[in-house]
mmCIF file of C-alpha atoms in Angstrom:
data_model
loop_
_atom_site.group_PDB
_atom_site.id
_atom_site.type_symbol
_atom_site.label_atom_id
_atom_site.label_comp_id
_atom_site.label_asym_id
_atom_site.label_seq_id
_atom_site.Cartn_x
_atom_site.Cartn_y
_atom_site.Cartn_z
ATOM 1 C CA MET K 11 -204.323 0.952 -103.821
ATOM 2 C CA SER K 12 -201.137 -0.383 -102.630
ATOM 3 C CA THR K 13 -197.765 1.014 -104.368
ATOM 4 C CA MET K 14 -194.191 -0.244 -105.119
ATOM 5 C CA LYS K 15 -191.016 0.916 -106.694
ATOM 6 C CA ALA K 16 -190.350 -0.285 -110.045
ATOM 7 C CA VAL K 17 -188.526 0.144 -113.220
ATOM 8 C CA VAL K 18 -191.002 1.164 -116.140
ATOM 9 C CA PHE K 19 -190.161 0.993 -119.968
ATOM 10 C CA LYS K 20 -191.072 4.262 -121.413
ATOM 11 C CA GLU K 21 -189.904 4.308 -124.916
ATOM 12 C CA PRO K 22 -186.511 3.247 -126.822
ATOM 13 C CA TYR K 23 -183.552 4.382 -124.652
ATOM 14 C CA LYS K 24 -185.710 5.540 -121.882
ATOM 15 C CA VAL K 25 -186.590 3.549 -118.609
ATOM 16 C CA SER K 26 -187.985 5.374 -115.475
ATOM 17 C CA TYR K 27 -187.600 4.195 -111.582
ATOM 18 C CA GLU K 28 -191.061 5.415 -110.347
ATOM 19 C CA GLU K 29 -194.285 4.218 -108.031
ATOM 20 C CA VAL K 30 -196.504 1.882 -109.662
ATOM 21 C CA GLU K 31 -199.417 -0.083 -108.498
ATOM 22 C CA ARG K 32 -198.400 -3.334 -106.401
ATOM 23 C CA PRO K 33 -199.631 -6.804 -107.731
ATOM 24 C CA SER K 34 -202.014 -8.190 -105.014
ATOM 25 C CA ASP K 35 -205.032 -10.710 -104.645
ATOM 26 C CA PRO K 36 -202.900 -13.478 -106.358
ATOM 27 C CA GLN K 37 -205.535 -15.660 -108.183
ATOM 28 C CA THR K 38 -205.578 -19.577 -108.533
ATOM 29 C CA GLY K 39 -202.334 -20.934 -109.444
ATOM 30 C CA GLU K 40 -200.518 -17.253 -108.769
ATOM 31 C CA ALA K 41 -197.939 -16.575 -106.259
ATOM 32 C CA ILE K 42 -196.824 -12.601 -105.401
ATOM 33 C CA VAL K 43 -192.805 -12.537 -104.720
ATOM 34 C CA ARG K 44 -191.145 -10.165 -102.653
ATOM 35 C CA VAL K 45 -187.851 -9.578 -104.821
ATOM 36 C CA LYS K 46 -184.830 -9.597 -103.155
ATOM 37 C CA ALA K 47 -182.535 -9.212 -105.923
ATOM 38 C CA CYS K 48 -183.042 -8.634 -109.514
ATOM 39 C CA GLY K 49 -180.804 -8.461 -112.691
ATOM 40 C CA LEU K 50 -180.416 -6.377 -115.912
ATOM 41 C CA CYS K 51 -179.846 -8.845 -118.850
ATOM 42 C CA GLY K 52 -178.426 -8.352 -122.244
ATOM 43 C CA SER K 53 -181.615 -9.033 -123.893
ATOM 44 C CA ASP K 54 -183.530 -6.249 -121.563
ATOM 45 C CA LEU K 55 -181.292 -4.138 -124.273
ATOM 46 C CA HIS K 56 -183.528 -4.999 -127.404
ATOM 47 C CA PRO K 57 -186.498 -3.287 -126.369
ATOM 48 C CA TYR K 58 -184.550 -0.752 -125.136
ATOM 49 C CA ARG K 59 -182.530 -0.126 -128.076
ATOM 50 C CA GLY K 60 -185.877 -0.583 -130.038
ATOM 51 C CA SER K 61 -184.412 -3.436 -132.207
ATOM 52 C CA GLU K 62 -186.966 -5.677 -130.890
ATOM 53 C CA ALA K 63 -190.229 -3.477 -131.124
ATOM 54 C CA GLY K 64 -193.907 -4.031 -129.580
ATOM 55 C CA LEU K 65 -193.060 -3.602 -125.954
ATOM 56 C CA HIS K 66 -195.963 -1.643 -124.314
ATOM 57 C CA ALA K 67 -194.687 1.859 -122.563
ATOM 58 C CA GLY K 68 -195.678 1.425 -118.797
ATOM 59 C CA THR K 69 -194.166 -2.262 -118.600
ATOM 60 C CA VAL K 70 -192.424 -3.094 -115.441
ATOM 61 C CA CYS K 71 -189.084 -4.184 -117.011
ATOM 62 C CA GLY K 72 -186.771 -7.782 -116.248
ATOM 63 C CA HIS K 73 -187.157 -11.038 -116.156
ATOM 64 C CA GLU K 74 -184.156 -11.970 -113.800
ATOM 65 C CA PHE K 75 -185.326 -12.196 -110.183
ATOM 66 C CA ALA K 76 -185.150 -13.833 -107.052
ATOM 67 C CA GLY K 77 -187.082 -13.332 -103.687
ATOM 68 C CA ILE K 78 -189.444 -14.564 -101.059
ATOM 69 C CA VAL K 79 -192.833 -15.879 -101.609
ATOM 70 C CA GLU K 80 -195.176 -13.296 -100.132
ATOM 71 C CA GLU K 81 -198.605 -14.354 -100.997
ATOM 72 C CA VAL K 82 -200.231 -17.563 -102.879
ATOM 73 C CA GLY K 83 -203.469 -18.296 -104.346
ATOM 74 C CA ALA K 84 -205.505 -21.238 -104.376
ATOM 75 C CA GLY K 85 -203.867 -24.347 -105.585
ATOM 76 C CA VAL K 86 -200.138 -23.265 -104.953
ATOM 77 C CA GLU K 87 -197.965 -25.783 -102.855
ATOM 78 C CA LEU K 88 -195.462 -22.946 -102.630
ATOM 79 C CA VAL K 89 -196.145 -21.294 -99.035
ATOM 80 C CA PRO K 90 -195.232 -17.599 -97.548
ATOM 81 C CA GLY K 91 -191.817 -17.239 -96.754
ATOM 82 C CA GLU K 92 -190.049 -19.611 -98.925
ATOM 83 C CA ARG K 93 -186.880 -18.714 -100.507
ATOM 84 C CA VAL K 94 -187.418 -19.087 -104.346
ATOM 85 C CA ALA K 95 -185.764 -17.999 -107.936
ATOM 86 C CA ALA K 96 -188.077 -17.646 -111.258
ATOM 87 C CA SER K 97 -187.074 -18.671 -114.450
ATOM 88 C CA PHE K 98 -187.259 -15.841 -117.199
ATOM 89 C CA THR K 99 -190.596 -17.372 -118.877
ATOM 90 C CA THR K 100 -193.605 -18.819 -116.939
ATOM 91 C CA ALA K 101 -193.919 -22.813 -117.085
ATOM 92 C CA CYS K 102 -197.053 -24.732 -116.067
ATOM 93 C CA GLY K 103 -195.007 -27.700 -115.267
ATOM 94 C CA THR K 104 -197.858 -30.039 -116.666
ATOM 95 C CA CYS K 105 -197.798 -29.580 -120.647
ATOM 96 C CA TRP K 106 -196.118 -31.872 -122.846
ATOM 97 C CA PHE K 107 -193.282 -29.386 -123.095
ATOM 98 C CA CYS K 108 -192.779 -28.440 -119.466
ATOM 99 C CA THR K 109 -192.732 -32.766 -118.869
ATOM 100 C CA HIS K 110 -190.117 -33.248 -121.825
ATOM 101 C CA SER K 111 -187.595 -30.821 -120.361
ATOM 102 C CA LEU K 112 -188.639 -27.913 -122.752
ATOM 103 C CA SER K 113 -190.015 -25.641 -120.386
ATOM 104 C CA SER K 114 -189.398 -22.492 -122.654
ATOM 105 C CA ARG K 115 -191.896 -23.666 -125.187
ATOM 106 C CA CYS K 116 -194.461 -24.323 -122.378
ATOM 107 C CA ASP K 117 -197.872 -24.243 -123.887
ATOM 108 C CA ASN K 118 -198.767 -21.111 -121.469
ATOM 109 C CA ALA K 119 -195.181 -19.915 -121.556
ATOM 110 C CA GLN K 120 -194.898 -15.608 -121.002
ATOM 111 C CA LEU K 121 -191.957 -13.730 -120.803
ATOM 112 C CA PHE K 122 -191.518 -11.549 -117.805
ATOM 113 C CA GLY K 123 -191.349 -7.913 -118.350
ATOM 114 C CA TRP K 124 -193.260 -8.060 -121.878
ATOM 115 C CA ILE K 125 -196.696 -6.643 -122.528
ATOM 116 C CA ASP K 126 -197.291 -6.009 -126.032
ATOM 117 C CA GLU K 127 -199.390 -3.166 -127.685
ATOM 118 C CA ALA K 128 -202.314 -4.994 -127.000
ATOM 119 C CA ASN K 129 -202.101 -4.834 -123.544
ATOM 120 C CA GLU K 130 -201.492 -8.476 -123.280
ATOM 121 C CA GLY K 131 -198.586 -9.942 -121.359
ATOM 122 C CA ILE K 132 -196.983 -9.869 -117.720
ATOM 123 C CA HIS K 133 -194.693 -7.418 -115.624
ATOM 124 C CA GLY K 134 -191.423 -7.931 -115.142
ATOM 125 C CA GLY K 135 -189.068 -8.498 -111.950
ATOM 126 C CA GLN K 136 -187.450 -5.170 -111.647
ATOM 127 C CA ALA K 137 -189.673 -4.421 -108.961
ATOM 128 C CA GLN K 138 -190.088 -4.703 -105.267
ATOM 129 C CA PHE K 139 -193.101 -7.483 -105.854
ATOM 130 C CA VAL K 140 -194.023 -9.394 -108.947
ATOM 131 C CA ARG K 141 -197.116 -11.438 -109.783
ATOM 132 C CA VAL K 142 -195.785 -14.806 -110.919
ATOM 133 C CA PRO K 143 -198.540 -16.898 -112.786
ATOM 134 C CA HIS K 144 -198.148 -20.754 -112.795
ATOM 135 C CA ALA K 145 -195.844 -20.275 -109.734
ATOM 136 C CA ASP K 146 -195.217 -24.048 -108.981
ATOM 137 C CA GLY K 147 -193.990 -24.486 -112.313
ATOM 138 C CA THR K 148 -192.089 -21.332 -112.767
ATOM 139 C CA LEU K 149 -190.601 -20.750 -109.280
ATOM 140 C CA MET K 150 -187.892 -23.034 -107.728
ATOM 141 C CA ARG K 151 -187.383 -23.399 -104.196
ATOM 142 C CA LEU K 152 -183.590 -22.084 -103.609
ATOM 143 C CA PRO K 153 -181.346 -24.268 -101.472
ATOM 144 C CA GLU K 154 -180.172 -22.860 -98.459
ATOM 145 C CA ASP K 155 -176.630 -22.650 -99.669
ATOM 146 C CA VAL K 156 -177.582 -20.631 -102.884
ATOM 147 C CA SER K 157 -177.894 -17.136 -102.656
ATOM 148 C CA PHE K 158 -180.603 -14.923 -104.059
ATOM 149 C CA GLU K 159 -177.771 -13.145 -106.415
ATOM 150 C CA GLU K 160 -177.295 -16.906 -107.659
ATOM 151 C CA GLY K 161 -180.473 -17.279 -107.856
ATOM 152 C CA VAL K 162 -180.861 -14.352 -110.390
ATOM 153 C CA LEU K 163 -178.212 -16.047 -112.523
ATOM 154 C CA LEU K 164 -179.820 -19.482 -112.158
ATOM 155 C CA GLY K 165 -182.905 -18.401 -113.954
ATOM 156 C CA ASP K 166 -181.629 -16.900 -116.911
ATOM 157 C CA ILE K 167 -177.922 -16.605 -117.954
ATOM 158 C CA LEU K 168 -176.278 -19.434 -116.051
ATOM 159 C CA SER K 169 -178.619 -21.929 -117.230
ATOM 160 C CA THR K 170 -178.467 -20.392 -120.631
ATOM 161 C CA GLY K 171 -174.420 -20.627 -120.854
ATOM 162 C CA TYR K 172 -175.250 -24.176 -119.423
ATOM 163 C CA PHE K 173 -177.661 -25.234 -122.185
ATOM 164 C CA CYS K 174 -175.447 -23.877 -124.733
ATOM 165 C CA ALA K 175 -172.227 -25.980 -123.754
ATOM 166 C CA LYS K 176 -174.378 -29.011 -122.794
ATOM 167 C CA ASN K 177 -176.040 -29.028 -126.528
ATOM 168 C CA ALA K 178 -172.578 -29.002 -128.051
ATOM 169 C CA LEU K 179 -171.482 -31.593 -125.804
ATOM 170 C CA THR K 180 -174.629 -33.914 -126.632
ATOM 171 C CA MET K 181 -174.373 -33.369 -130.275
ATOM 172 C CA LEU K 182 -170.522 -34.313 -130.259
ATOM 173 C CA GLY K 183 -171.462 -37.719 -128.111
ATOM 174 C CA ASP K 184 -171.293 -39.863 -131.763
ATOM 175 C CA SER K 185 -167.931 -38.724 -132.170
ATOM 176 C CA ASN K 186 -166.450 -40.737 -129.226
ATOM 177 C CA ILE K 187 -164.016 -38.591 -128.307
ATOM 178 C CA PRO K 188 -163.687 -38.116 -124.686
ATOM 179 C CA PRO K 189 -164.522 -34.830 -123.304
ATOM 180 C CA ALA K 190 -161.482 -33.817 -122.201
ATOM 181 C CA GLN K 191 -159.860 -34.210 -125.684
ATOM 182 C CA LEU K 192 -162.385 -31.678 -126.910
ATOM 183 C CA SER K 193 -161.978 -27.900 -128.129
ATOM 184 C CA VAL K 194 -165.115 -25.452 -127.964
ATOM 185 C CA ALA K 195 -164.665 -21.641 -128.755
ATOM 186 C CA VAL K 196 -167.395 -19.638 -127.066
ATOM 187 C CA ILE K 197 -167.891 -16.242 -129.311
ATOM 188 C CA GLY K 198 -169.234 -13.573 -126.969
ATOM 189 C CA CYS K 199 -167.800 -13.198 -123.490
ATOM 190 C CA GLY K 200 -170.552 -10.999 -121.943
ATOM 191 C CA PRO K 201 -172.210 -12.459 -118.844
ATOM 192 C CA VAL K 202 -173.914 -15.327 -120.845
ATOM 193 C CA GLY K 203 -170.617 -16.218 -122.806
ATOM 194 C CA LEU K 204 -168.867 -16.248 -119.312
ATOM 195 C CA CYS K 205 -171.444 -18.653 -118.021
ATOM 196 C CA ALA K 206 -170.945 -20.881 -121.267
ATOM 197 C CA VAL K 207 -167.078 -20.597 -120.496
ATOM 198 C CA ALA K 208 -167.726 -21.850 -116.833
ATOM 199 C CA SER K 209 -169.977 -24.639 -117.512
ATOM 200 C CA ALA K 210 -167.824 -25.970 -120.770
ATOM 201 C CA ARG K 211 -165.286 -26.017 -118.010
ATOM 202 C CA MET K 212 -167.739 -28.037 -115.717
ATOM 203 C CA LEU K 213 -168.790 -30.302 -118.325
ATOM 204 C CA GLY K 214 -165.105 -31.403 -119.229
ATOM 205 C CA PHE K 215 -164.124 -29.746 -122.280
ATOM 206 C CA GLY K 216 -160.377 -29.697 -122.590
ATOM 207 C CA GLN K 217 -159.580 -26.603 -124.471
ATOM 208 C CA VAL K 218 -162.050 -23.529 -124.305
ATOM 209 C CA PHE K 219 -161.491 -20.406 -126.260
ATOM 210 C CA ALA K 220 -162.652 -16.967 -125.550
ATOM 211 C CA ILE K 221 -163.383 -14.645 -128.684
ATOM 212 C CA ASP K 222 -164.465 -11.126 -127.785
ATOM 213 C CA ARG K 223 -163.390 -7.845 -129.176
ATOM 214 C CA VAL K 224 -163.532 -6.432 -125.304
ATOM 215 C CA GLN K 225 -160.236 -7.255 -123.715
ATOM 216 C CA SER K 226 -161.459 -7.105 -120.245
ATOM 217 C CA ARG K 227 -164.107 -9.549 -121.074
ATOM 218 C CA VAL K 228 -161.365 -12.086 -122.431
ATOM 219 C CA ASP K 229 -159.427 -11.531 -119.328
ATOM 220 C CA THR K 230 -162.209 -12.564 -117.440
ATOM 221 C CA ALA K 231 -162.943 -15.549 -119.315
ATOM 222 C CA VAL K 232 -159.071 -16.419 -118.734
ATOM 223 C CA LYS K 233 -160.194 -16.461 -115.159
ATOM 224 C CA LEU K 234 -162.462 -18.854 -115.223
ATOM 225 C CA GLY K 235 -160.289 -21.488 -117.241
ATOM 226 C CA ALA K 236 -160.553 -20.191 -121.190
ATOM 227 C CA GLN K 237 -157.626 -19.587 -123.338
ATOM 228 C CA SER K 238 -157.429 -16.247 -125.196
ATOM 229 C CA GLN K 239 -155.839 -17.510 -128.079
ATOM 230 C CA GLY K 240 -154.705 -20.006 -130.202
ATOM 231 C CA PHE K 241 -158.215 -21.503 -131.564
ATOM 232 C CA GLU K 242 -156.956 -21.237 -134.851
ATOM 233 C CA ALA K 243 -154.307 -24.322 -134.178
ATOM 234 C CA ALA K 244 -157.249 -26.673 -132.694
ATOM 235 C CA ASN K 245 -157.076 -30.080 -133.824
ATOM 236 C CA ASP K 246 -154.317 -29.526 -135.977
ATOM 237 C CA GLY K 247 -155.669 -26.757 -137.388
ATOM 238 C CA ARG K 248 -158.666 -28.606 -138.681
ATOM 239 C CA GLY K 249 -160.840 -26.429 -136.448
ATOM 240 C CA VAL K 250 -162.316 -26.378 -132.884
ATOM 241 C CA ASP K 251 -164.898 -29.332 -132.236
ATOM 242 C CA ALA K 252 -167.779 -27.028 -131.290
ATOM 243 C CA VAL K 253 -168.492 -23.420 -131.015
ATOM 244 C CA LEU K 254 -170.993 -21.521 -128.573
ATOM 245 C CA GLU K 255 -172.311 -18.584 -130.041
ATOM 246 C CA VAL K 256 -173.845 -16.215 -127.609
ATOM 247 C CA VAL K 257 -173.803 -12.919 -129.252
ATOM 248 C CA GLY K 258 -177.105 -12.960 -131.287
ATOM 249 C CA ALA K 259 -175.345 -11.145 -134.276
ATOM 250 C CA TYR K 260 -174.585 -12.190 -138.016
ATOM 251 C CA GLU K 261 -170.994 -11.932 -137.897
ATOM 252 C CA ALA K 262 -170.796 -13.834 -134.947
ATOM 253 C CA LEU K 263 -172.551 -16.900 -136.128
ATOM 254 C CA LYS K 264 -170.622 -16.429 -139.486
ATOM 255 C CA LEU K 265 -167.502 -16.982 -137.496
ATOM 256 C CA GLY K 266 -168.638 -19.702 -135.848
ATOM 257 C CA PHE K 267 -169.437 -21.781 -139.182
ATOM 258 C CA GLU K 268 -165.905 -20.560 -140.491
ATOM 259 C CA ILE K 269 -164.033 -21.875 -137.384
ATOM 260 C CA VAL K 270 -165.623 -24.911 -136.214
ATOM 261 C CA ARG K 271 -164.200 -28.292 -138.064
ATOM 262 C CA MET K 272 -165.839 -30.591 -140.649
ATOM 263 C CA GLY K 273 -168.269 -32.840 -138.465
ATOM 264 C CA GLY K 274 -168.514 -30.229 -135.683
ATOM 265 C CA VAL K 275 -171.088 -28.707 -133.548
ATOM 266 C CA VAL K 276 -172.291 -24.719 -133.971
ATOM 267 C CA SER K 277 -174.474 -24.433 -130.659
ATOM 268 C CA SER K 278 -176.449 -20.905 -130.669
ATOM 269 C CA VAL K 279 -178.398 -19.325 -127.697
ATOM 270 C CA GLY K 280 -177.807 -15.673 -128.866
ATOM 271 C CA VAL K 281 -180.998 -13.662 -129.720
ATOM 272 C CA HIS K 282 -180.556 -12.843 -133.345
ATOM 273 C CA ALA K 283 -182.717 -9.418 -133.291
ATOM 274 C CA HIS K 284 -182.023 -8.576 -137.017
ATOM 275 C CA ASP K 285 -183.142 -9.267 -140.717
ATOM 276 C CA LYS K 286 -179.965 -10.350 -142.176
ATOM 277 C CA GLY K 287 -180.966 -13.783 -142.138
ATOM 278 C CA PHE K 288 -178.591 -16.799 -141.668
ATOM 279 C CA PRO K 289 -175.050 -16.504 -142.556
ATOM 280 C CA VAL K 290 -174.396 -19.910 -144.375
ATOM 281 C CA SER K 291 -176.684 -21.636 -147.013
ATOM 282 C CA PRO K 292 -177.682 -25.339 -146.750
ATOM 283 C CA GLY K 293 -175.172 -26.314 -149.346
ATOM 284 C CA GLN K 294 -172.265 -25.126 -147.088
ATOM 285 C CA CYS K 295 -173.500 -26.914 -144.055
ATOM 286 C CA TYR K 296 -173.395 -29.959 -145.857
ATOM 287 C CA ASP K 297 -170.256 -29.368 -147.323
ATOM 288 C CA LYS K 298 -168.732 -29.263 -143.870
ATOM 289 C CA ASN K 299 -171.039 -31.772 -142.043
ATOM 290 C CA VAL K 300 -171.743 -29.188 -139.544
ATOM 291 C CA THR K 301 -174.519 -29.802 -136.791
ATOM 292 C CA PHE K 302 -176.413 -26.751 -135.823
ATOM 293 C CA LYS K 303 -178.544 -26.323 -132.222
ATOM 294 C CA SER K 304 -180.480 -23.706 -131.255
ATOM 295 C CA GLY K 305 -182.980 -22.310 -129.152
ATOM 296 C CA ARG K 306 -184.211 -20.614 -126.146
ATOM 297 C CA CYS K 307 -183.133 -22.051 -123.151
ATOM 298 C CA PRO K 308 -185.763 -24.221 -120.859
ATOM 299 C CA ALA K 309 -184.235 -22.529 -117.969
ATOM 300 C CA ARG K 310 -186.954 -23.807 -115.351
ATOM 301 C CA SER K 311 -186.174 -27.456 -116.635
ATOM 302 C CA LEU K 312 -182.498 -26.858 -115.904
ATOM 303 C CA MET K 313 -182.432 -24.859 -112.844
ATOM 304 C CA SER K 314 -182.281 -27.936 -110.581
ATOM 305 C CA GLU K 315 -179.530 -29.222 -112.395
ATOM 306 C CA VAL K 316 -177.459 -25.965 -112.447
ATOM 307 C CA SER K 317 -177.865 -24.918 -109.058
ATOM 308 C CA GLN K 318 -176.071 -28.229 -107.756
ATOM 309 C CA LEU K 319 -172.880 -27.121 -110.026
ATOM 310 C CA VAL K 320 -173.089 -23.237 -109.241
ATOM 311 C CA LYS K 321 -171.032 -23.795 -106.069
ATOM 312 C CA THR K 322 -168.380 -25.738 -108.214
ATOM 313 C CA THR K 323 -167.416 -22.382 -110.313
ATOM 314 C CA ASP K 324 -166.335 -18.816 -109.270
ATOM 315 C CA VAL K 325 -168.667 -17.494 -112.022
ATOM 316 C CA VAL K 326 -170.967 -15.307 -109.983
ATOM 317 C CA ARG K 327 -167.704 -13.728 -108.504
ATOM 318 C CA HIS K 328 -166.241 -12.651 -111.847
ATOM 319 C CA ILE K 329 -169.745 -12.123 -113.524
ATOM 320 C CA ILE K 330 -171.110 -9.600 -111.274
ATOM 321 C CA SER K 331 -169.725 -5.886 -111.655
ATOM 322 C CA HIS K 332 -172.291 -3.871 -110.615
ATOM 323 C CA ARG K 333 -174.353 -4.104 -106.923
ATOM 324 C CA VAL K 334 -176.793 -1.115 -106.763
ATOM 325 C CA PRO K 335 -180.024 0.099 -105.694
ATOM 326 C CA LEU K 336 -183.118 -0.355 -108.156
ATOM 327 C CA ALA K 337 -183.431 3.449 -108.075
ATOM 328 C CA ALA K 338 -180.066 3.393 -110.139
ATOM 329 C CA ALA K 339 -181.757 1.596 -113.081
ATOM 330 C CA SER K 340 -181.907 4.196 -115.843
ATOM 331 C CA GLU K 341 -177.971 5.206 -115.392
ATOM 332 C CA MET K 342 -177.216 1.395 -115.117
ATOM 333 C CA TYR K 343 -179.102 1.052 -118.508
ATOM 334 C CA GLU K 344 -177.420 3.563 -120.115
ATOM 335 C CA LYS K 345 -174.142 2.351 -119.121
ATOM 336 C CA PHE K 346 -174.601 -1.240 -119.906
ATOM 337 C CA GLU K 347 -175.862 -0.374 -123.534
ATOM 338 C CA ALA K 348 -172.892 1.949 -124.057
ATOM 339 C CA GLN K 349 -170.783 -0.557 -122.092
ATOM 340 C CA LYS K 350 -169.170 2.090 -119.986
ATOM 341 C CA ASP K 351 -167.257 1.914 -116.420
ATOM 342 C CA GLY K 352 -166.684 -1.891 -117.132
ATOM 343 C CA ILE K 353 -169.798 -2.681 -116.718
ATOM 344 C CA LEU K 354 -170.563 -6.707 -117.119
ATOM 345 C CA LYS K 355 -173.567 -7.839 -114.916
ATOM 346 C CA VAL K 356 -175.705 -5.616 -113.002
ATOM 347 C CA VAL K 357 -177.892 -6.989 -110.109
ATOM 348 C CA PHE K 358 -180.203 -4.355 -108.561
ATOM 349 C CA ASP K 359 -181.445 -4.422 -104.833
ATOM 350 C CA PRO K 360 -185.093 -3.204 -105.076
ATOM 351 C CA TRP K 361 -185.030 -2.458 -101.237
ATOM 352 C CA ALA K 362 -181.634 -0.197 -100.827
#
């Protein structure tokens, strides 16, 4: 049996860097990818904290990775040696949802790094190798000028931030207000929020306001073109035209509905792993004519589009705070959960 190094979920607040069986013998439609870079995502903290239950002990963690095709099974168009990035969920590329720009709801979608207690699911990408089902639909060939690190961001957080901002702009289309005259507030300036800030600027929003309790994150958002204060005065005090909520907290979504103007848009991509319910009633939405748009980002549907934009922003330099060997994963999970040492976005090198 061939082995590899990987990060394995053990129990809440415990992951382990250890030797596990290496994936091999790709089946029809599958590829084995040699991982060159992989990320630690904020949503990895949900099972780590135990707020999202049901993850099987022994699961290889992580859903953000990029690398080189090592082996392919029958029927796969990709060839060994190609540089690729994966979306955080698999996508068959042929079902109704995949062919209608909603790959996150693919009939065959599986989240990398999630095997349930019934032992169903797939291992993740915080490893030296990963098995990729539906390889041609899930993996995107990386352009030569896009790095593996950028590929890691494309497969999840950059696409998610872009999706959040684009949803808001699309929903405001009937207002006939030029984008340069629109204001948007980003609630939560972690990695996804900073990608949302950068995306809002790329899409042409005139004013982008950054809201976060951590000042250093707001400072980073300012470097990406956001304003650190003044959202209360937007539109002569009527409120911002749109809110991008990326926290996944009840209080954050509640604030979004409070500060958006009448007729505005609340675009939410935060993973709400809580049981507090919805912060406003249907009547309150009605009285404010608010449009609410939410859902899991169809990353694979957007990756090619976003890859054309990644070179127009300095988001990668500002977001990746720690580049470390995969062996440091346990320490990085602890620091990320506790928000220590200015940690923002961790990218692992599985071969260091």
